[in-house]
Short mmCIF file of C-alpha atoms in Angstrom, two decimals:
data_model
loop_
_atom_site.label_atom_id
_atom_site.label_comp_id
_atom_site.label_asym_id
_atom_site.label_seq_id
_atom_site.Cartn_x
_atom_site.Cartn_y
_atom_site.Cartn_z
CA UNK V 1 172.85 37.39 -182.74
CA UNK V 2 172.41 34.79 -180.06
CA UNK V 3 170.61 37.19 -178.05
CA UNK V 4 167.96 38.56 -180.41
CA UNK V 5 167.34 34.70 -181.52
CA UNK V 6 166.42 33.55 -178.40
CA UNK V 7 163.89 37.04 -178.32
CA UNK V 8 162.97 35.22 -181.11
CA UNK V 9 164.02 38.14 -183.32
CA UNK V 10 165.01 36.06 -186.30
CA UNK V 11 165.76 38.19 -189.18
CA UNK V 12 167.80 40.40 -187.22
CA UNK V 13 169.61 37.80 -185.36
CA UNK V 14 170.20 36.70 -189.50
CA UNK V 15 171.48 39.97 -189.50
CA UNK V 16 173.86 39.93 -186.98
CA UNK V 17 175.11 36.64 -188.09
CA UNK V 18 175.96 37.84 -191.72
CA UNK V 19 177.61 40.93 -190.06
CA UNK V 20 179.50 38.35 -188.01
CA UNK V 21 180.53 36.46 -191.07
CA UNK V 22 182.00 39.39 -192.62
CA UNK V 23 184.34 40.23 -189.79
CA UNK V 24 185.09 36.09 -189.48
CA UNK V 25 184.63 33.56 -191.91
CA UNK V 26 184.12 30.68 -189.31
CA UNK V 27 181.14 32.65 -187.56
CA UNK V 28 178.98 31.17 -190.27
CA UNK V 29 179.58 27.51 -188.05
CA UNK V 30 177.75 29.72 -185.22
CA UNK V 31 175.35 31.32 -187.01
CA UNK V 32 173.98 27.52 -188.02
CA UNK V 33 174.62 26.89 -184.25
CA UNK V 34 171.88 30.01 -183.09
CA UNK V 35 169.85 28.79 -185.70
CA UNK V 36 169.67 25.29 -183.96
CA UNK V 37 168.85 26.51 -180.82
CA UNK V 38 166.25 28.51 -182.22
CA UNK V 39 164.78 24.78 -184.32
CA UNK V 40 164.92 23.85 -180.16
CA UNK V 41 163.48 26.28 -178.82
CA UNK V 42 160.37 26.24 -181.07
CA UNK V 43 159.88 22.27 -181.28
CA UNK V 44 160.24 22.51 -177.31
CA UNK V 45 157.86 25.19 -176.95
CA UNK V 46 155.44 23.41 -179.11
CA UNK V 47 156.15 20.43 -177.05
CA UNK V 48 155.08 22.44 -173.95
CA UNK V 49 151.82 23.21 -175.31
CA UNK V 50 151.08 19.80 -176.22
CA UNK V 51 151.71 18.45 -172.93
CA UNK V 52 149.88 21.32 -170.52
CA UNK V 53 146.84 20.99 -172.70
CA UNK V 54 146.76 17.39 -172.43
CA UNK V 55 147.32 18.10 -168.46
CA UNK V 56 144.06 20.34 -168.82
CA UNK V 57 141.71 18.16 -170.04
CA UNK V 58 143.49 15.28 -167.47
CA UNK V 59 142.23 17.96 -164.75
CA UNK V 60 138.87 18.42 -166.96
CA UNK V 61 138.10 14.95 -166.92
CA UNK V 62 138.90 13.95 -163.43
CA UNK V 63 136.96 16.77 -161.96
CA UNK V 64 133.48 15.33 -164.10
CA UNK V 65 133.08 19.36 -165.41
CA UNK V 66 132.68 19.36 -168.97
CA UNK V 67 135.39 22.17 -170.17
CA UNK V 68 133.50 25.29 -171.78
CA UNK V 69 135.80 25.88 -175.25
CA UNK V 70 135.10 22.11 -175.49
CA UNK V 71 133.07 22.03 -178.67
CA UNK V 72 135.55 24.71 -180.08
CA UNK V 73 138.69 22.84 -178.89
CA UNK V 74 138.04 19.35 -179.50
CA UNK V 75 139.24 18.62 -182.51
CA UNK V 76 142.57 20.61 -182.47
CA UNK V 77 143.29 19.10 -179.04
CA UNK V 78 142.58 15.83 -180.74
CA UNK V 79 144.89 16.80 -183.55
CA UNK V 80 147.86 17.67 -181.02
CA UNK V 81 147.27 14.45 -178.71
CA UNK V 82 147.92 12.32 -181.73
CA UNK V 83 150.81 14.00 -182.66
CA UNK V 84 152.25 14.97 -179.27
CA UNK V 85 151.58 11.07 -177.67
CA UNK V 86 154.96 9.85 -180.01
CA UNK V 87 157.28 13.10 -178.92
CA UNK V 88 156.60 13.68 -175.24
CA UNK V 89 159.22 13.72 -173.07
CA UNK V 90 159.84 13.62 -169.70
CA UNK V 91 161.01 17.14 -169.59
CA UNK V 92 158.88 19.61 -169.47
CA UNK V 93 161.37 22.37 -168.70
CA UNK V 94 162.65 25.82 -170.54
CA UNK V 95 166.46 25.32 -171.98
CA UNK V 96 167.27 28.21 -169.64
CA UNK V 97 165.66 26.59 -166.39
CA UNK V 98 167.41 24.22 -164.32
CA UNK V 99 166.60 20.59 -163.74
CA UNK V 100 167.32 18.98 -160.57
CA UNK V 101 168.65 15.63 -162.00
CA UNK V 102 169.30 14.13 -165.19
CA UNK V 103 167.26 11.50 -164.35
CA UNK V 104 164.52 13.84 -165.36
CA UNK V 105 165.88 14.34 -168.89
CA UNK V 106 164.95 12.12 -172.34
CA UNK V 107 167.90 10.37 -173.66
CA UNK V 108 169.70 11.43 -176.47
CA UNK V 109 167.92 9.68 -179.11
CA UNK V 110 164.79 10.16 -177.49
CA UNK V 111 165.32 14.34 -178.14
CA UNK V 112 166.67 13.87 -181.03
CA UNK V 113 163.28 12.00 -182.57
CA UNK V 114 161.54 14.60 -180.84
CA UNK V 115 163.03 17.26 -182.49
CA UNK V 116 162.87 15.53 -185.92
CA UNK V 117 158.91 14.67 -185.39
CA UNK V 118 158.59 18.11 -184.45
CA UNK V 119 160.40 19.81 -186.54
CA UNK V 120 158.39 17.52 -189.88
CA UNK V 121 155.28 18.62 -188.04
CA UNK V 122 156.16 22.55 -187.96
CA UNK V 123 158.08 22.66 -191.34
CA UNK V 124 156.58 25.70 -193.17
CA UNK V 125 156.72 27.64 -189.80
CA UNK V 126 160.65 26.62 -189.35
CA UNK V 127 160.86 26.93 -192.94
CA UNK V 128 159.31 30.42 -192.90
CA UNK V 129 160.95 31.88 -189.62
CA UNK V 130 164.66 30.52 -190.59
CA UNK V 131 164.47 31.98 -193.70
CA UNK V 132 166.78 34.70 -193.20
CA UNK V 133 169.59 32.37 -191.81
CA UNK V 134 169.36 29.90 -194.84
CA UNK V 135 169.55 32.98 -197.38
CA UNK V 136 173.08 33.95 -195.56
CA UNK V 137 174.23 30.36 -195.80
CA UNK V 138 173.83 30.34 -199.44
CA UNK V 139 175.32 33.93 -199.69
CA UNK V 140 178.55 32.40 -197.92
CA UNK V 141 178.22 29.53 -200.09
CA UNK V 142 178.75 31.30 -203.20
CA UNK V 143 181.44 33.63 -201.50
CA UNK V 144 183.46 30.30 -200.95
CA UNK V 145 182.63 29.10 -204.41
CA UNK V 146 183.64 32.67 -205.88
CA UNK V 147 186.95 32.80 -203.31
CA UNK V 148 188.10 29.26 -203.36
CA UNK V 149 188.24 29.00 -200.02
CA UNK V 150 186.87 30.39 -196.86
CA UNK V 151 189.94 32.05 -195.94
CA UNK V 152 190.62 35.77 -197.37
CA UNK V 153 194.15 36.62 -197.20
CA UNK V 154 197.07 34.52 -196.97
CA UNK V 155 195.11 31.36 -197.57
CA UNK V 156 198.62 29.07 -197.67
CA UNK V 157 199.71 29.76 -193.86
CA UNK V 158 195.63 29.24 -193.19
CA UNK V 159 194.55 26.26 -194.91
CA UNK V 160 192.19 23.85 -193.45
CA UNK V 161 193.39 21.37 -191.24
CA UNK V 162 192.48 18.37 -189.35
CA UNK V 163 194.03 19.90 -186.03
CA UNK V 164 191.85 17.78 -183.74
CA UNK V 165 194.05 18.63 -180.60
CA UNK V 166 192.38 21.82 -180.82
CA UNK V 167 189.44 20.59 -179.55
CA UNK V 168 191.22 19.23 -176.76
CA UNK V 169 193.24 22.12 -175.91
CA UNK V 170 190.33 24.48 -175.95
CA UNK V 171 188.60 21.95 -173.19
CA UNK V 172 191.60 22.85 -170.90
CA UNK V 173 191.68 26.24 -171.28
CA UNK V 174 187.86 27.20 -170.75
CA UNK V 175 187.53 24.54 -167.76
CA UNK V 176 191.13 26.77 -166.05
CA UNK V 177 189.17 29.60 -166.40
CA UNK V 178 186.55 28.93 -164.65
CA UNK V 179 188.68 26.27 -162.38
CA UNK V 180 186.49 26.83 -159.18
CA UNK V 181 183.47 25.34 -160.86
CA UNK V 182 185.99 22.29 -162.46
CA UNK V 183 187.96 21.80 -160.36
CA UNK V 184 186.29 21.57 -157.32
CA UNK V 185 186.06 18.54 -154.65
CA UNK V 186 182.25 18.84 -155.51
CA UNK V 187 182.19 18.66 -158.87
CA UNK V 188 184.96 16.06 -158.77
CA UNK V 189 182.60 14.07 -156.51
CA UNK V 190 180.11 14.69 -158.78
CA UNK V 191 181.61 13.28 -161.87
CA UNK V 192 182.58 10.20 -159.80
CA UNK V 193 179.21 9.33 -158.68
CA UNK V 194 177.98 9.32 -162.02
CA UNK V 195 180.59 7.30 -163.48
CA UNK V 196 179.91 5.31 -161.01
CA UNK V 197 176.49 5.13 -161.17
CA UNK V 198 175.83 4.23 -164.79
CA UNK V 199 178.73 1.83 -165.16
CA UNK V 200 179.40 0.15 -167.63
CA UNK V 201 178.39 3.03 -170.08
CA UNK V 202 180.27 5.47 -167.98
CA UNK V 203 183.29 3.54 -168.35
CA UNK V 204 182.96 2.27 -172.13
CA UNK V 205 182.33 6.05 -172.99
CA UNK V 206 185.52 7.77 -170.68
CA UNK V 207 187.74 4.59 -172.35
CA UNK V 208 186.39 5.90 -175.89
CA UNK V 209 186.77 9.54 -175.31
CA UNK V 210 190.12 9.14 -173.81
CA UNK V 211 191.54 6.75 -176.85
CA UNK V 212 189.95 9.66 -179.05
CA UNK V 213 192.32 12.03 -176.99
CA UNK V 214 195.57 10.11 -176.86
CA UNK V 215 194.97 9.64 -181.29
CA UNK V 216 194.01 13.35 -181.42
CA UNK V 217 197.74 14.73 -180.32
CA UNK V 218 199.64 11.97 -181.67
CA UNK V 219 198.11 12.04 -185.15
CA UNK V 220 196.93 15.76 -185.05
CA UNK V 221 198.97 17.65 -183.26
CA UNK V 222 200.30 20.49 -185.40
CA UNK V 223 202.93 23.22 -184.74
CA UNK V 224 202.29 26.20 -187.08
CA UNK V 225 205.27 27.78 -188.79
CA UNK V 226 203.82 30.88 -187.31
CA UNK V 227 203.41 28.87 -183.77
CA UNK V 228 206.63 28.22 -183.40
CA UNK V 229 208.78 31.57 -184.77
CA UNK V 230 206.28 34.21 -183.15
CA UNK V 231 207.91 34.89 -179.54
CA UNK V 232 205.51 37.99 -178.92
CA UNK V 233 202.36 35.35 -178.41
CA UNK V 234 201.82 33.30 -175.15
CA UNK V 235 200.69 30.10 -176.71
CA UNK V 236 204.53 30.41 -178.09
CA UNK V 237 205.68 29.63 -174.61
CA UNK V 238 202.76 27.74 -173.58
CA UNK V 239 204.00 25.04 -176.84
CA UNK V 240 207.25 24.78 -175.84
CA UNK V 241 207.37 24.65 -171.92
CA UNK V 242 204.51 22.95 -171.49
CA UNK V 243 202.83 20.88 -174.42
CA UNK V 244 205.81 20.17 -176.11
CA UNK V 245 208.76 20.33 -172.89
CA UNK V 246 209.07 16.15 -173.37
CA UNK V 247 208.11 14.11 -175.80
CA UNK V 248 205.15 12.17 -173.02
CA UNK V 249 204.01 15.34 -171.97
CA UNK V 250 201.20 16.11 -174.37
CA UNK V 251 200.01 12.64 -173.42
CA UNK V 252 200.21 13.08 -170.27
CA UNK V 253 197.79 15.50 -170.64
CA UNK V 254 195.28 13.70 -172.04
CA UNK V 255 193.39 12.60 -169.38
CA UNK V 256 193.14 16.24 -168.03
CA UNK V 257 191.56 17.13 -171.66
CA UNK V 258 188.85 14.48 -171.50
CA UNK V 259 188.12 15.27 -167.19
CA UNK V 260 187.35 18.92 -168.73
CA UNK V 261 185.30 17.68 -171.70
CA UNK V 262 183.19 15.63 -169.52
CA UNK V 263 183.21 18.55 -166.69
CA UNK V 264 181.90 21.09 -169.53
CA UNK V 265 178.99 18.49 -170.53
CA UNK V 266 178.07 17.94 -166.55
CA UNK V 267 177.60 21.51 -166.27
CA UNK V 268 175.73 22.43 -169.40
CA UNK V 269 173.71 19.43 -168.85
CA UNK V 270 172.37 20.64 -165.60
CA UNK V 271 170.57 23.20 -167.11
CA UNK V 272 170.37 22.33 -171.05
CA UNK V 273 168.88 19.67 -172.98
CA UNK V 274 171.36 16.81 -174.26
CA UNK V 275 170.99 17.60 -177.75
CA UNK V 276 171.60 21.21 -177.00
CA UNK V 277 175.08 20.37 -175.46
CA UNK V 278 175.62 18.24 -178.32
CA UNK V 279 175.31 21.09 -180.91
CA UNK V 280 177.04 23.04 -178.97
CA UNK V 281 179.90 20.20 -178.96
CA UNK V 282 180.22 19.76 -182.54
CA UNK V 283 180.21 23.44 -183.54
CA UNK V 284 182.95 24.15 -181.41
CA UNK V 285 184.40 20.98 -183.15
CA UNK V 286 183.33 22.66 -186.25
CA UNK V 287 184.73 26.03 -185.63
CA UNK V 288 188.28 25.18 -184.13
CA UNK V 289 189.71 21.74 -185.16
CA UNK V 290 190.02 23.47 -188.91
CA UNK V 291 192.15 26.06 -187.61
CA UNK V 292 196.01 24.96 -187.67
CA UNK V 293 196.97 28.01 -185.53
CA UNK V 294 196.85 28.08 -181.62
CA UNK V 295 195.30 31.00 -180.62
CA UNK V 296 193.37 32.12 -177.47
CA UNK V 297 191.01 34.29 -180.19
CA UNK V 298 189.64 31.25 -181.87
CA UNK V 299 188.08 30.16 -178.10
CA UNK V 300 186.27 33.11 -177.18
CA UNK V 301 182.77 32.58 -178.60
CA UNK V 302 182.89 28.84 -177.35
CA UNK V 303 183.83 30.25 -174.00
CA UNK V 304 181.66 32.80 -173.78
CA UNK V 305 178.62 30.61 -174.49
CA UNK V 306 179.53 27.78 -171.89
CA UNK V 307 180.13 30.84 -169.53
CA UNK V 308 176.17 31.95 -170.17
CA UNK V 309 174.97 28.67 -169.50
CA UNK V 310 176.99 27.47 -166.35
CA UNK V 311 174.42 28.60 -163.92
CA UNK V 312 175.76 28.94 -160.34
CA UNK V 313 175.28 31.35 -157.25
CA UNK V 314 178.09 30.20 -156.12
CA UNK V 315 179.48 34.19 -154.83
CA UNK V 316 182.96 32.74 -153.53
CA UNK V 317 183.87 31.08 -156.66
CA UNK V 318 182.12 33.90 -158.36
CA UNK V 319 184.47 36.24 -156.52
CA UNK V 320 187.78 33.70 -156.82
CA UNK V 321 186.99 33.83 -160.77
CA UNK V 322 186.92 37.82 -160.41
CA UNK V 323 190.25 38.03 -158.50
CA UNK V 324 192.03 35.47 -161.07
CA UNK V 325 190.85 37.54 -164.34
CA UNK V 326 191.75 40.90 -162.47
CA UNK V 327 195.77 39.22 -161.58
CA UNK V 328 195.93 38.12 -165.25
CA UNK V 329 194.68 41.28 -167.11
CA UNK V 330 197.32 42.66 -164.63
CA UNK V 331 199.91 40.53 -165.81
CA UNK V 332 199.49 41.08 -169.30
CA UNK V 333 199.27 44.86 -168.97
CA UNK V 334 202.25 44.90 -167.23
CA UNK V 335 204.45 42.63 -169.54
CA UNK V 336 202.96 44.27 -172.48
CA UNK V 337 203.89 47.88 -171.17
CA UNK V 338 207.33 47.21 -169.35
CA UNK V 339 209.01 44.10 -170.96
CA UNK V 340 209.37 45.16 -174.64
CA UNK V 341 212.22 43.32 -176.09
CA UNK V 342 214.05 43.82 -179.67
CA UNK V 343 214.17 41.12 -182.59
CA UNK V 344 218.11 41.16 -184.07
CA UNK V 345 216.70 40.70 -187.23
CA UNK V 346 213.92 43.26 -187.43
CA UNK V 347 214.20 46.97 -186.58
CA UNK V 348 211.81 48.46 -183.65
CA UNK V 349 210.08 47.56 -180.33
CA UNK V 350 208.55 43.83 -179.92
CA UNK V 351 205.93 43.61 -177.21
CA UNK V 352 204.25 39.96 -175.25
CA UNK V 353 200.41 40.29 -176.06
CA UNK V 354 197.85 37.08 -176.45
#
């Protein structure tokens, strides 16, 4: 889906995304979030335009040669000057190309009034290209209206939830599995300097984000029924000896949620736009503070997507990365094959698995 959007391959990435919701409810949130990157994409790549042929007739006009489509070209030129002079940015890179500094990127606000200028400007060619994506999300709007809730199933032991330590413990998790590009002396350094550098906003914004955190388990923290009576699962153990082993502990862990959180958005802002890392922010929000139940599964798509855009050539942490997914696939194989274990109250075999 992802893939054939950025090919700009939009009904079948439409297609792919209703498949997707069949087999998960919640994969509509990331269908919406493909279909943003795609509303990007465009506006930037109209952007582009705007801003090389204004460099053209820069070079036109400076070298005193009078440019030969110029009676052809005039007037659209003039047409895209007077639009494009209230959206340029600073950045005139691809999503998928790396910037040397953030200096180099727009602010926040500044993208996201590009993007809405843009987008007003090329309405009936978003309208017409996203089509396919907006007839889905009405398809899975009627399904909820028809089901009475997103969930098929056992829609008690799934109802939504605001688990907002979700969020937080997915932040952990994805920034442990790829630790060497975390957790790092570099990257620590890295974070530091810019803290440091754009104090007092740096400061204001890790004192927000970490009284968000310390709310977020105190006041959402939940323990599933199924959490806490399902021994075969990791997060089982992972709940009791470690978030929940004393009563300080899952504050004490706070601070290492927010350090990922604000390693994640250093790293996808090297090589995305802000507004990018923004969406991608709030549909993970979207997508797993719903979900009462801890489970690795709900993570995957949000990992896999920060995975795709944390650019490095880093081969030893490349290679440290292989080795630790190699021990742990090991690990589970073997407690999964060797350590079965019996339930006193439930006949057969009971095996550890994710």
């Amino acid at each position: 889906m992802y893939l054939a959007c950025l090919k700009k391959k939009y009904l079948f990435s439409a297609l792919f995304g209703a498949l997707s919701v069949v087999v998960r409810q919640t994969n509509i949130i990331w269908m919406l979030f493909v279909a943003c990157t795609g509303v990007i994409d465009i506006t930037l790549a109209h952007q582009r335009d705007n801003k090389k042929a204004d460099d053209f007739d820069e070079s036109i006009r400076k070298s005193g040669q009078p440019s030969p489509n110029k009676s052809i070209t005039d007037e659209s030129k003039l047409r895209k000057r007077k639009f494009g002079a209230g959206v340029e940015t600073d950045n005139d890179s691809t999503p998928s190309r790396s910037v040397s500094s953030t200096a180099h990127m727009s602010g926040l606000l500044d993208e996201f009034q590009t993007l809405l200028l843009t987008s007003w400007h090329l309405k009936w060619e978003l309208l017409s290209s996203f089509c396919p994506f907006f007839i889905v999300l009405v398809a899975f709007a009627a399904f909820v209206h028809w089901n009475g809730s997103v969930v098929l199933g056992a829609k008690e032991a799934h109802a939504v939830s605001p688990h907002f330590a979700q969020i937080m413990y997915f932040s952990l998790v994805a920034s442990l599995a790829m630790a060497p590009w975390h957790f790092s002396s570099g990257q620590a350094a890295d974070m530091f300097w810019s803290f440091w550098k754009n104090q007092p906003l740096s400061f204001f914004q890790g004192f927000m984000a970490l009284t968000g955190g310390f709310l977020s388990v105190h006041f959402f923290s939940i323990a599933h029924p199924y959490l806490l009576a399902d021994n075969r699962h990791y997060p089982f153990y992972l709940w009791r000896k470690v978030i929940n082993a004393h009563w300080s502990m899952k504050y004490l862990l706070v601070p290492l949620y927010v350090y990922s959180w604000f390693s994640i958005f250093s790293i996808l802002g090297k090589v995305q736009r802000k507004i990018w890392v923004l969406a991608y922010f709030l549909a993970s929000a979207a997508a797993l503070i719903p979900a009462p139940l801890i489970e690795f599964r709900y993570y995957t798509i949000p990992f896999f997507l920060l995975m795709l855009h944390s650019h490095t050539n880093n081969a030893r942490s490349w290679l440290l990365i292989g080795i630790v997914y190699i021990a742990i696939n090991a690990f589970t194989m073997m407690m999964f094959l060797y350590r079965p274990f019996h339930w006193e109250h439930e006949p057969g075999i009971q095996r550890f698995i994710w």
